[in-house]
Short mmCIF file of C-alpha atoms and ligand atoms in Angstrom, two decimals:
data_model
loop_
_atom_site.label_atom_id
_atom_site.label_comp_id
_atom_site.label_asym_id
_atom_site.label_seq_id
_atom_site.Cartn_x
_atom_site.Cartn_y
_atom_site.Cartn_z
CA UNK A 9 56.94 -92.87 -77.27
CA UNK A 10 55.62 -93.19 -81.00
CA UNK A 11 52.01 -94.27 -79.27
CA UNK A 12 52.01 -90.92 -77.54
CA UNK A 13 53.40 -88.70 -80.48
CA UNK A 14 50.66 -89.95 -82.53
CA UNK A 15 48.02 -88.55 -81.17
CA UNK A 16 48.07 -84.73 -81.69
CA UNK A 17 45.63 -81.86 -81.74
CA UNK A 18 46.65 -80.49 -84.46
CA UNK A 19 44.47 -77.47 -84.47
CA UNK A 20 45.20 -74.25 -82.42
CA UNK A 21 42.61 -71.16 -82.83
CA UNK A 22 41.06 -73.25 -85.92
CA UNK A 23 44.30 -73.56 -88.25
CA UNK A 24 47.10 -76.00 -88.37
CA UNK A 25 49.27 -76.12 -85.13
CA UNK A 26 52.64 -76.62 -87.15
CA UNK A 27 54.79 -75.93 -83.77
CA UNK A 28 53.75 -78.97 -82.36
CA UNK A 29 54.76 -80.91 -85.03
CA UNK A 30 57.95 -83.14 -84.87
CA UNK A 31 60.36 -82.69 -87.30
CA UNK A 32 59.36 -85.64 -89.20
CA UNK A 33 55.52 -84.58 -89.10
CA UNK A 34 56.61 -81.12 -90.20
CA UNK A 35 58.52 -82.51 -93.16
CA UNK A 36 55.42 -84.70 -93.99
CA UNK A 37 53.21 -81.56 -94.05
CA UNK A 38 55.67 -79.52 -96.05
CA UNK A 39 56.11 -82.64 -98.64
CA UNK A 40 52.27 -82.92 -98.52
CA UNK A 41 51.66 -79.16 -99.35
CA UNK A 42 54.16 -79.48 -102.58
CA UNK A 43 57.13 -78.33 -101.07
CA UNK A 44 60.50 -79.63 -101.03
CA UNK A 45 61.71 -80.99 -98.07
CA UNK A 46 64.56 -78.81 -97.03
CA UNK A 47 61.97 -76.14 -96.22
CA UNK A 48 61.01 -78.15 -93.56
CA UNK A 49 64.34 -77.68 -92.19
CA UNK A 50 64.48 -74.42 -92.69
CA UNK A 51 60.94 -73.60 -90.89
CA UNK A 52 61.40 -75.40 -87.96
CA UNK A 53 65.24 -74.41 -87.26
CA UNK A 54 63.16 -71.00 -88.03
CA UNK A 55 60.23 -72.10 -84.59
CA UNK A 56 62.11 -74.06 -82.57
CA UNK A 57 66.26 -72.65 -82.70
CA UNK A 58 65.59 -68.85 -83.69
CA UNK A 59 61.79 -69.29 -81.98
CA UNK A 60 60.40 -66.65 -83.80
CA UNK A 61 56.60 -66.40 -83.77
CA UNK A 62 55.95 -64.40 -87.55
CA UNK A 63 56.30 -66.51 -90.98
CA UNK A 64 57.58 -62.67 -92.18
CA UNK A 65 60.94 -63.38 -90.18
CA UNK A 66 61.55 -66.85 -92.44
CA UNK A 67 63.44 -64.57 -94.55
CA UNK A 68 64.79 -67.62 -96.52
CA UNK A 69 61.37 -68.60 -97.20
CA UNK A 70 59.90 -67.48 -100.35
CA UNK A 71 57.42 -64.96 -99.69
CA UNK A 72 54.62 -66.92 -101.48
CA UNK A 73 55.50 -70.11 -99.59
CA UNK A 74 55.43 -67.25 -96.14
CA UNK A 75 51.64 -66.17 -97.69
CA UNK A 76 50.56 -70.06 -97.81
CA UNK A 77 52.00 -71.04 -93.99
CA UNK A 78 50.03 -67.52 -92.81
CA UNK A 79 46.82 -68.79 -94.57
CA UNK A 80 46.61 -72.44 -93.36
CA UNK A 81 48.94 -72.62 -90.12
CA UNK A 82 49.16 -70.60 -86.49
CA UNK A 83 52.48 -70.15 -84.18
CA UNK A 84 51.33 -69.24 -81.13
CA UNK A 85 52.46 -65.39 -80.33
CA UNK A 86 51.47 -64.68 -76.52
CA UNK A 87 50.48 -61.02 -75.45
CA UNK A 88 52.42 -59.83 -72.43
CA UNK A 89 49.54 -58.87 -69.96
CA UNK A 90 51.63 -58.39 -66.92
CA UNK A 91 55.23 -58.65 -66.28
CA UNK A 92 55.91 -58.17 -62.42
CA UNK A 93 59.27 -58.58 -60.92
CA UNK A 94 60.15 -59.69 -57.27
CA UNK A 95 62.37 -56.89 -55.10
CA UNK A 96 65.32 -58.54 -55.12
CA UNK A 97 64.83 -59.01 -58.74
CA UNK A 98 65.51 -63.20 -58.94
CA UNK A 99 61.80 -63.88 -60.13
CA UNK A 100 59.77 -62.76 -62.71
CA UNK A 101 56.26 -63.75 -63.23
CA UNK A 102 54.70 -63.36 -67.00
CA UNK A 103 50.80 -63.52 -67.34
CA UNK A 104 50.55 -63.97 -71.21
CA UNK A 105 47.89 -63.39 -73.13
CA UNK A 106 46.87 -66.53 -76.07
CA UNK A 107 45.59 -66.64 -78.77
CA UNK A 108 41.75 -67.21 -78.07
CA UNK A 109 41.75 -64.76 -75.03
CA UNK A 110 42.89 -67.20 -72.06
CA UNK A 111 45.45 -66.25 -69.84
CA UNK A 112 48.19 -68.27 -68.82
CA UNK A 113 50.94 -68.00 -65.61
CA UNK A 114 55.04 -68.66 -66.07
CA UNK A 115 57.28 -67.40 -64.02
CA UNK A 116 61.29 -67.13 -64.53
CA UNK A 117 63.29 -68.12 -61.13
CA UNK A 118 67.02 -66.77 -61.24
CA UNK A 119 69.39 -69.26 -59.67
CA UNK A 120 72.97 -69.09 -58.80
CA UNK A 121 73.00 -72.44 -61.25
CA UNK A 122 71.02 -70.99 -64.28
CA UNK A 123 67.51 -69.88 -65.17
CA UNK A 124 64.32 -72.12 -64.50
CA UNK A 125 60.86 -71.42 -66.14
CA UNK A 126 58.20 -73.06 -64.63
CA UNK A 127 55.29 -73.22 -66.99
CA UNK A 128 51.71 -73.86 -66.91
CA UNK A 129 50.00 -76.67 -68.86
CA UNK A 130 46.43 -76.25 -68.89
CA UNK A 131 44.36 -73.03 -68.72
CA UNK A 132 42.69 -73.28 -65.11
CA UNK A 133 42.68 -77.00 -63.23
CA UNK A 134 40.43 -79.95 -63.05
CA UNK A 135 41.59 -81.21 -59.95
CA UNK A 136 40.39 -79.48 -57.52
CA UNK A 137 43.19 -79.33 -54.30
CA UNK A 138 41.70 -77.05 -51.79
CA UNK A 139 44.84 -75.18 -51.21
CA UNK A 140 45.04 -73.65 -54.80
CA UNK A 141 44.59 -70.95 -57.13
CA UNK A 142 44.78 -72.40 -60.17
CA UNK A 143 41.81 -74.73 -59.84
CA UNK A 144 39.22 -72.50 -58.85
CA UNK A 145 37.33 -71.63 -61.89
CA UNK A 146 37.75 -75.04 -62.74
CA UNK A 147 39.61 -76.10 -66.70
CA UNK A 148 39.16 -73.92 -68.99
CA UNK A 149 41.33 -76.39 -71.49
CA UNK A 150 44.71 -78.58 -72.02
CA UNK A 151 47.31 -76.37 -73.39
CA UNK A 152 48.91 -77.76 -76.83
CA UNK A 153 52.51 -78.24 -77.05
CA UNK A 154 53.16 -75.31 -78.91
CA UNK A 155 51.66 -73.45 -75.87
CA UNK A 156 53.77 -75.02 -73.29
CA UNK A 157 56.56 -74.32 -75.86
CA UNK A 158 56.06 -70.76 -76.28
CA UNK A 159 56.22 -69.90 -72.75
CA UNK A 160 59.54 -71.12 -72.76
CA UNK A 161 60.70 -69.61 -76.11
CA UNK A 162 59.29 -66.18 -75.22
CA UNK A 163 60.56 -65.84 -71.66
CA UNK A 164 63.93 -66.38 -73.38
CA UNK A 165 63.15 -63.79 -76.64
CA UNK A 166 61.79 -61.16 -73.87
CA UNK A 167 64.27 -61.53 -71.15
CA UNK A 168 67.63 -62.61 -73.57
CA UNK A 169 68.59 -64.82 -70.89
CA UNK A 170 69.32 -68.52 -71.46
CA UNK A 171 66.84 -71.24 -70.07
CA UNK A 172 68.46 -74.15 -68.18
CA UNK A 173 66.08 -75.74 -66.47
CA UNK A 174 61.90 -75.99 -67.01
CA UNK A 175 59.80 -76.80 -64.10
CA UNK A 176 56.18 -78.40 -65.56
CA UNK A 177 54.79 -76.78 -61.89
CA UNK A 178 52.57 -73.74 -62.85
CA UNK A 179 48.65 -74.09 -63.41
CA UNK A 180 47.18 -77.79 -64.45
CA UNK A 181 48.14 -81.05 -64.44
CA UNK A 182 50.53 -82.34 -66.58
CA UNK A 183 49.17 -85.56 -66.70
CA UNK A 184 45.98 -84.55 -67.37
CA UNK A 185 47.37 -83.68 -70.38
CA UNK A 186 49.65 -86.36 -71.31
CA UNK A 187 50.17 -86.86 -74.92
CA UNK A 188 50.90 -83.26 -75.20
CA UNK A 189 53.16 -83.16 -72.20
CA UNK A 190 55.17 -86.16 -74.06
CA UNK A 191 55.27 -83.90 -77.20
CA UNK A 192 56.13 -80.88 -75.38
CA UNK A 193 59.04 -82.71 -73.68
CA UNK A 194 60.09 -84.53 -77.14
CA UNK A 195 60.49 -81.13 -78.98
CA UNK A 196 62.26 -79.11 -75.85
CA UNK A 197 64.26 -81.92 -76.02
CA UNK A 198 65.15 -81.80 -79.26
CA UNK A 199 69.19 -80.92 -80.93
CA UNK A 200 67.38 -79.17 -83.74
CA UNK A 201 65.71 -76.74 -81.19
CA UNK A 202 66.21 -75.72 -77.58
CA UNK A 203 67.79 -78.64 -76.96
CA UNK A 204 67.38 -78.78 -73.13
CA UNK A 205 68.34 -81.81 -71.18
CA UNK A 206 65.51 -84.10 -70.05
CA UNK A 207 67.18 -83.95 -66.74
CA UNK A 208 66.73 -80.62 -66.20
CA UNK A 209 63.00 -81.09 -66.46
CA UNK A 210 60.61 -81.60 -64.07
CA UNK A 211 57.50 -82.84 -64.15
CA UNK A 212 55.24 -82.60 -61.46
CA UNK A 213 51.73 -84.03 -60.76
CA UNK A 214 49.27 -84.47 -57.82
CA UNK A 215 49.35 -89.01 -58.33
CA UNK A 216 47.61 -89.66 -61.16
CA UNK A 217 48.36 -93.47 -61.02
CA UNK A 218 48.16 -94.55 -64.52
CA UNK A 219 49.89 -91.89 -66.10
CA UNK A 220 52.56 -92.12 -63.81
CA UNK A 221 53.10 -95.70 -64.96
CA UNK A 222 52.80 -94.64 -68.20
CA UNK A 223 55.29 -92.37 -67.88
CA UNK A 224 57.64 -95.05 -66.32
CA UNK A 225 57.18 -97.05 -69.52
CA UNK A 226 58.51 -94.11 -71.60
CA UNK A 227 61.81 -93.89 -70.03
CA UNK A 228 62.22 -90.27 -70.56
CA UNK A 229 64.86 -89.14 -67.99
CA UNK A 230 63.06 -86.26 -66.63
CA UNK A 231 62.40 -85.47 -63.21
CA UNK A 232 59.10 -86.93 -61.60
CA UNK A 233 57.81 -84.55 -58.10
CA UNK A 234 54.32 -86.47 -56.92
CA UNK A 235 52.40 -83.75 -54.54
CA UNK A 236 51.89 -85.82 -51.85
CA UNK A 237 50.53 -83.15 -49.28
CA UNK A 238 49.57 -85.41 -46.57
CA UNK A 239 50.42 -88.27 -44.37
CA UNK A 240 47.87 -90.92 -44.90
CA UNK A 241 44.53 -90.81 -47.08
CA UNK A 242 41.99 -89.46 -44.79
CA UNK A 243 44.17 -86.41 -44.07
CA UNK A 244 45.10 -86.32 -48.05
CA UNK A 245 41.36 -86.67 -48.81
CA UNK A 246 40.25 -83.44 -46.72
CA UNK A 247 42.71 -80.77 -49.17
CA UNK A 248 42.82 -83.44 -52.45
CA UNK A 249 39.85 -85.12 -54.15
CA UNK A 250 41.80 -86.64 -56.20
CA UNK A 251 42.95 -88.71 -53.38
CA UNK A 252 39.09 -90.38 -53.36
CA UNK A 253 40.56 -92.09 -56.88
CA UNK A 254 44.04 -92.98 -55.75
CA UNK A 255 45.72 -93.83 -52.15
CA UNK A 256 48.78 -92.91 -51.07
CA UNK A 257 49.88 -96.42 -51.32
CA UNK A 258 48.69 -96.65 -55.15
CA UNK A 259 50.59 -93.61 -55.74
CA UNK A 260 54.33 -94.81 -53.82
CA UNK A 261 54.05 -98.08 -56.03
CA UNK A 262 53.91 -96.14 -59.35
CA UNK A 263 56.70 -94.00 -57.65
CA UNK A 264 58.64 -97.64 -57.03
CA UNK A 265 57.88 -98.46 -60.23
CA UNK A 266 59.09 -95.39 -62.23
CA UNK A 267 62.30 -95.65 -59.96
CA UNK A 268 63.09 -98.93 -60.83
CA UNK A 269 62.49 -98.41 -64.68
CA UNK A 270 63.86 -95.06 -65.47
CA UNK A 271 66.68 -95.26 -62.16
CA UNK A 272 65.30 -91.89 -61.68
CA UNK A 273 64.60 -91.34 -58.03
CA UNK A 274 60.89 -89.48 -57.33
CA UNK A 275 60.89 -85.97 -55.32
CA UNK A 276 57.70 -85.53 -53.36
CA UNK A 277 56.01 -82.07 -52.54
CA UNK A 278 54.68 -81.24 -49.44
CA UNK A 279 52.89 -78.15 -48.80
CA UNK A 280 52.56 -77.45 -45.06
CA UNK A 281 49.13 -75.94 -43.39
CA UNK A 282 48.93 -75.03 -39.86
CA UNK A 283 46.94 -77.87 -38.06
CA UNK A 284 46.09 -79.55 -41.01
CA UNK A 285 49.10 -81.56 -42.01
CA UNK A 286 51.73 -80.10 -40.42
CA UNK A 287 52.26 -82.26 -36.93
CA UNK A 288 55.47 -84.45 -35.78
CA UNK A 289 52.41 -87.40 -36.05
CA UNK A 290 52.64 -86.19 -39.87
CA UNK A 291 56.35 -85.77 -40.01
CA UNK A 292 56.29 -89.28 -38.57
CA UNK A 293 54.28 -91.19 -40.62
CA UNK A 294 55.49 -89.64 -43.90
CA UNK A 295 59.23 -90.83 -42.77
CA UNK A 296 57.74 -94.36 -42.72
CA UNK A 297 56.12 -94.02 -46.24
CA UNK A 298 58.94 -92.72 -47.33
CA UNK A 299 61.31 -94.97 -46.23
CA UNK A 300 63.91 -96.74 -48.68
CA UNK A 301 62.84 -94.85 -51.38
CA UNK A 302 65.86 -92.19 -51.79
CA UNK A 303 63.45 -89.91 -52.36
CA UNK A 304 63.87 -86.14 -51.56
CA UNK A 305 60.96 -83.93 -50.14
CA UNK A 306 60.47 -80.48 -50.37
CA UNK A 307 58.32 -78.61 -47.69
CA UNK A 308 56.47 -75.30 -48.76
CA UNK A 309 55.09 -73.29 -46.46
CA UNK A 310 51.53 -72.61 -48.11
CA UNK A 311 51.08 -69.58 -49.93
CA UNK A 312 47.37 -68.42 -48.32
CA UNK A 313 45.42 -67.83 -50.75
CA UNK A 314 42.58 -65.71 -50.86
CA UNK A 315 39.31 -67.55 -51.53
CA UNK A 316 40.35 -69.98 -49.17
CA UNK A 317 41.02 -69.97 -44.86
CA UNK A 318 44.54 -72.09 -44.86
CA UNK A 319 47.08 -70.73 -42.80
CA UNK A 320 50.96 -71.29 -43.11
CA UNK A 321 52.84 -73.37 -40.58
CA UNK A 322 54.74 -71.24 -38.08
CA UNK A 323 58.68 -71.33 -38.54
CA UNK A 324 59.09 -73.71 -35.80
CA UNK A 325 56.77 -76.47 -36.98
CA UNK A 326 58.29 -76.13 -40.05
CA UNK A 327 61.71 -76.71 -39.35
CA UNK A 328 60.53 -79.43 -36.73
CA UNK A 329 58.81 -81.16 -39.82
CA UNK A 330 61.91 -81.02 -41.62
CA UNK A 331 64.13 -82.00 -38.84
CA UNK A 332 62.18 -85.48 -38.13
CA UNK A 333 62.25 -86.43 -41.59
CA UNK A 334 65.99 -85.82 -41.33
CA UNK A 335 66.35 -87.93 -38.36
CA UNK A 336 64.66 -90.53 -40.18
CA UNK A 337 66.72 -90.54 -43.12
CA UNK A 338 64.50 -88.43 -45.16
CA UNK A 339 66.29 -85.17 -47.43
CA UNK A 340 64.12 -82.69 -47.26
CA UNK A 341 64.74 -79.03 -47.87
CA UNK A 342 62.36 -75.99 -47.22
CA UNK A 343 61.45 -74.71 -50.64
CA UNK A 344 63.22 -71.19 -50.81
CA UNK A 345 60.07 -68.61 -51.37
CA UNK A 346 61.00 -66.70 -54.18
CA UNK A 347 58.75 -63.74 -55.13
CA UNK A 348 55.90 -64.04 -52.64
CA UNK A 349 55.28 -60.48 -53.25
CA UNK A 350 54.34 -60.94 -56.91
CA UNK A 351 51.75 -63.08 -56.05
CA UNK A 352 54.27 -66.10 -57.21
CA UNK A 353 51.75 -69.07 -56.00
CA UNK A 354 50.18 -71.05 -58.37
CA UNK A 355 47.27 -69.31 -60.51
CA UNK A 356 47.29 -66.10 -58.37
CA UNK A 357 47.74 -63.71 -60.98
CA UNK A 358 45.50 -65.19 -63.13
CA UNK A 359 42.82 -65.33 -61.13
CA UNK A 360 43.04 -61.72 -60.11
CA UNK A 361 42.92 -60.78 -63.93
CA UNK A 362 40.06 -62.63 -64.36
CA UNK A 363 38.34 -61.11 -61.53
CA UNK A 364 39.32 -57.98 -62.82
CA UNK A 365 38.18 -58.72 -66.47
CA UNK A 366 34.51 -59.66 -65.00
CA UNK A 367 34.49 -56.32 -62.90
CA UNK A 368 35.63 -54.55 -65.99
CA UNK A 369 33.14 -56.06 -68.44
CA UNK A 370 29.64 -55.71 -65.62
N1 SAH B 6 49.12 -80.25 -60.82
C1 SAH B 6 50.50 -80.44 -60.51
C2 SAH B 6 51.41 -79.27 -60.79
C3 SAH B 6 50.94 -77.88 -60.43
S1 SAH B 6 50.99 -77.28 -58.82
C4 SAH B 6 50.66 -80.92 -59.09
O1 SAH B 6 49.67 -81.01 -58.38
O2 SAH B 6 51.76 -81.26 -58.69
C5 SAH B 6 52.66 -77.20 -58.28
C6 SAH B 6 52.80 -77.41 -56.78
O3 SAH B 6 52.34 -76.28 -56.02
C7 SAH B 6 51.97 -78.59 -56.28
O4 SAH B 6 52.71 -79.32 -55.34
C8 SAH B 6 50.80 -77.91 -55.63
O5 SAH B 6 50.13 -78.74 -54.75
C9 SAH B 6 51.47 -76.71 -55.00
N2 SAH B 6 50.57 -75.60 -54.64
C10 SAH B 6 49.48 -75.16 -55.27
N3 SAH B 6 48.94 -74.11 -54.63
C11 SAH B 6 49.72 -73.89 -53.55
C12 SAH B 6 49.67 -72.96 -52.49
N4 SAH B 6 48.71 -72.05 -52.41
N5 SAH B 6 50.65 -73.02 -51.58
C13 SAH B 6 51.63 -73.95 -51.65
N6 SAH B 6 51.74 -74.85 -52.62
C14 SAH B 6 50.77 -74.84 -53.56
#
């Protein structure tokens, strides 16, 4: 863990990024600026428990001490650019505005069990799945913990609902930013701030081999979700380049692997597009993949987006899909759509801002 938590960007819009400091690199910072240590305490029970976002709310800070932090260090404070909530009113989805002028996607997903965030952790995508929003201007940047932070934090501040459960499932790849996923997770974690249960995180990422196994190693009790998409390569390789780096095959054995160190069992996503990837042959062969792992899937019908010509499955191939991996001893549940009218797939809203922004600005 200590390898990962090393490494930092410790910058955020050219000043210190003192939210995505642990509290033992906070205290060293504080010590290092002069200060006594229990001010460390104070500040980041001050970020992380109360999650303010102004140094003139530390009202047990000395104001001079308030004046030095403002100077030298940066919380992120996110601009509400749109707020939209679904009919029934279970989903909300926040576009917030950071810091440098980016625009990031969360959404809040009211369950009968508590309230999810799911959370974006990079501005725009690298990896380029054809089915997608999010990836279609390409990355813009990795998010810094802080970031990923603050979407939870301020979801909470705005709506003054609790947060149960975070879902690592909005725009980018989490393990395309890995060292400051690991931080993100350490300080959400963390009994001196939101203190959320690593189990009630999940993590989700399109098979990045490496960091999967890397994550394995780290033993972190979260929830891994691989997007698998597809039945075998050639079929994976037509919606996901990155499957020209990894096979399906790589990508189970990681799975196998971070099952058999964490005892965590892998969810797989599988997003289903009429006559692409959504045939009993499909159903079939994913059973067989599949098979002896535990592992749960969860079918999406596609959200069509608009840049791009793929269609949803019809209601009967889906629940044919789902039935044959049943029969074969596969769990798999139809993910429930919550707020397709507020443009809830991934990188949607974004992307209409932005095209709005450029047609503002010609
Ligand atoms: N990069 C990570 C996490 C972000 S995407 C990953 O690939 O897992 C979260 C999930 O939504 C992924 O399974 C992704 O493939 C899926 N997704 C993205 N766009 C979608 C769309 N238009 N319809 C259905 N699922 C989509």
């Amino acid at each position: 863990m200590l390898r990962y938590l090393k490494r930092m960007n410790s910058e955020l819009y050219g000043k210190t990024d003192i939210k995505s400091m642990t509290k033992p690199e906070l205290t060293d910072y504080i010590i290092k600026m002069g200060y006594p240590k229990f001010r460390a305490a104070q500040i980041y029970d001050w970020i992380h428990k109360k999650t303010v976002t102004g140094f003139s709310e530390m009202t047990n800070v000395p104001a001079g001490m308030r004046d030095v932090l403002e100077e030298k260090t940066v919380l992120p404070a996110f601009t509400v650019l749109a707020r939209l909530k679904s009919e029934k009113g279970d989903t909300e989805k926040f576009l917030f505005g950071l810091g440098d002028g980016n625009a990031i996607e969360s959404v809040l997903m009211r369950y009968k069990h508590g309230n999810s965030v799911c959370i974006s952790s990079q501005v725009g995508c690298r990896m380029g799945c054809k089915f997608c929003a999010s990836t279609l201007g390409g990355l813009v940047r990795n998010l810094n913990a802080s970031e990923m932070l603050e979407q939870v934090y301020a979801i909470q501040r705005i709506s003054g609902e609790r947060v149960s459960n975070v879902v690592v499932m909005g725009s980018g790849e989490p393990m395309d930013n890995f060292d400051n996923f690991v931080r993100f997770f350490t300080l959400l974690t963390d009994p001196d701030g939101l203190n959320i249960s690593g189990r009630n995180i999940t993590v989700s990422t399109c098979g990045l081999v490496p960091e999967i196994r890397k994550l394995a190693e780290l033993d972190l009790s979260l929830t891994l979700a691989v997007s698998l998409h597809a039945s075998d390569d050639t079929e994976r390789k037509k919606i996901m380049p990155v499957a020209n780096k990894y096979s399906i095959a790589e990508i189970l054995d990681a799975c196998r692997e971070y099952f058999s160190k964490t005892g965590r069992r892998v969810s797989f996503e599988y997003s289903l597009i009429a006559g692409e990837n959504d045939s009993a042959e499909s159903a079939k062969k994913l059973a067989l993949l599949l098979k002896g792992m535990g592992a749960h899937v969860n079918l999406i019908p596609v959200n069509p987006v608009k840049e791009r010509d793929f269609k949803r499955s019809n209601v009967t191939n889906i629940l044919n899909f789902q039935e044959i991996l049943e029969k074969n001893g596969i769990n798999a549940t139809i993910r429930r759509e919550m707020g397709a009218d507020i443009d809830a797939a991934c990188g949607q809203l974004r992307r209409s801002y932005i095209l709005g922004k450029e047609k503002r600005e010609e």
